[in-house]
Amino acid sequence: DTAVSQTPKYLVTQMGNDKSIKCEQNLGHDTMYWYKQDSKKFLKIMFSYNNKELIINETVPNRFSPKSPDKAHLNLHINSLELGDSAVYFCASSSTGQGDHEQFFGPGTRLTVL
Amino acid sequence: SQKIEQNSEALNIQEGKTATLTCNYTNYSPAYLQWYRQDPGRGPVFLLLIRENEKEKRKERLKVTFDTTLKQSLFHITASQPADSATYLCALDWVVWAGAGSYQLTFGKGTKLSVIP
């Protein structure tokens, strides 16, 4: 049983193209996230959605647009791709409340922009 | 701005010994702190969460301490095994929106642990 899944696992594309990464979780969590891990392995939050509502929107170019059609899905659309967008993108989910709210991560999508 | 540092990028240790990883932070008072493990080509996996009012937390061979005065967390793996070799990430954990119970993690750069047989 895959808890958090992402597609595709690898994405190679040319500069200037538009691409999307899909994420789905079957854990019944209310909150979903997108992270970017750069070549130096630094993992940084990009967005967070709670019940389809945007909660966290860190300083990322507006070429990046998250979309949450329902609680179980959070997709990431990237317009006009640039070389610097090359990284591994992770989706994650967690429950809410003061109880244990650890995050469950997907396997990652390695994006290479040529 | 908040800053989080993990003591070293890489740590080599002999099998059977205790590995100790350090996480220091500044300009911040997190309500929680989390530790994750990341293997090459995979997403981080949650290990332990410790609250600000807890001094120590244990899970099998893992132990985490949290000193809010020193602004430091220590992560210990006792009786280390080659299978423990991975990158370990420390993350500050804070409430973004209390009404929704939403939290945000700010990760350190990680420490790559190698356990030598």
mmCIF file of C-alpha atoms in Angstrom, chain A residues 34-46 58-60 84-90 105 109-110, chain B residues 1-6 9 23-25 36 38 42-44 87-92 94 104-112:
data_model
loop_
_atom_site.group_PDB
_atom_site.id
_atom_site.type_symbol
_atom_site.label_atom_id
_atom_site.label_comp_id
_atom_site.label_asym_id
_atom_site.label_seq_id
_atom_site.Cartn_x
_atom_site.Cartn_y
_atom_site.Cartn_z
ATOM 1 C CA TRP A 34 5.409 20.406 -1.552
ATOM 2 C CA TYR A 35 9.153 20.535 -0.838
ATOM 3 C CA LYS A 36 12.145 21.194 -3.053
ATOM 4 C CA GLN A 37 15.463 19.451 -2.418
ATOM 5 C CA ASP A 38 18.320 21.052 -4.315
ATOM 6 C CA SER A 39 21.646 19.605 -5.401
ATOM 7 C CA LYS A 40 23.088 20.301 -1.941
ATOM 8 C CA LYS A 41 20.335 18.118 -0.457
ATOM 9 C CA PHE A 42 18.732 21.066 1.346
ATOM 10 C CA LEU A 43 15.019 20.330 1.804
ATOM 11 C CA LYS A 44 12.852 23.436 1.738
ATOM 12 C CA ILE A 45 9.080 23.913 2.073
ATOM 13 C CA MET A 46 7.333 25.474 -0.908
ATOM 14 C CA GLU A 58 6.974 30.399 0.761
ATOM 15 C CA THR A 59 8.919 32.702 -1.481
ATOM 16 C CA VAL A 60 8.852 30.761 -4.705
ATOM 17 C CA GLY A 84 17.514 26.440 -11.698
ATOM 18 C CA ASP A 85 14.292 24.496 -11.283
ATOM 19 C CA SER A 86 16.245 21.261 -11.596
ATOM 20 C CA ALA A 87 15.862 19.492 -8.254
ATOM 21 C CA VAL A 88 13.996 16.709 -6.524
ATOM 22 C CA TYR A 89 10.456 17.663 -5.539
ATOM 23 C CA PHE A 90 8.800 15.867 -2.649
ATOM 24 C CA PHE A 105 6.829 11.857 2.250
ATOM 25 C CA THR A 109 10.181 13.501 -8.561
ATOM 26 C CA ARG A 110 13.579 14.257 -10.031
ATOM 27 C CA SER B 1 15.637 34.794 10.574
ATOM 28 C CA GLN B 2 15.659 31.341 12.083
ATOM 29 C CA LYS B 3 18.723 29.223 11.578
ATOM 30 C CA ILE B 4 19.158 25.509 12.076
ATOM 31 C CA GLU B 5 22.508 23.724 11.986
ATOM 32 C CA GLN B 6 23.450 20.077 12.159
ATOM 33 C CA GLU B 9 27.819 17.022 7.116
ATOM 34 C CA CYS B 23 21.073 19.908 15.922
ATOM 35 C CA ASN B 24 21.386 23.544 17.004
ATOM 36 C CA TYR B 25 19.033 26.375 16.223
ATOM 37 C CA TYR B 36 13.864 12.079 9.898
ATOM 38 C CA GLN B 38 16.632 9.846 4.317
ATOM 39 C CA ARG B 42 14.094 8.205 -1.367
ATOM 40 C CA GLY B 43 11.898 10.570 0.589
ATOM 41 C CA PRO B 44 12.540 11.333 4.260
ATOM 42 C CA THR B 87 21.306 10.971 6.142
ATOM 43 C CA TYR B 88 19.533 12.159 9.271
ATOM 44 C CA LEU B 89 17.552 15.373 9.159
ATOM 45 C CA CYS B 90 16.566 17.565 12.074
ATOM 46 C CA ALA B 91 13.471 19.736 11.644
ATOM 47 C CA LEU B 92 12.075 22.607 13.682
ATOM 48 C CA TRP B 94 6.042 25.146 14.587
ATOM 49 C CA GLN B 104 5.489 23.784 9.252
ATOM 50 C CA LEU B 105 8.850 22.063 9.297
ATOM 51 C CA THR B 106 12.134 23.841 8.722
ATOM 52 C CA PHE B 107 14.832 21.282 7.967
ATOM 53 C CA GLY B 108 18.531 21.323 8.669
ATOM 54 C CA LYS B 109 20.910 20.242 5.940
ATOM 55 C CA GLY B 110 21.342 16.813 7.453
ATOM 56 C CA THR B 111 24.185 14.652 8.690
ATOM 57 C CA LYS B 112 25.282 11.710 6.579
#
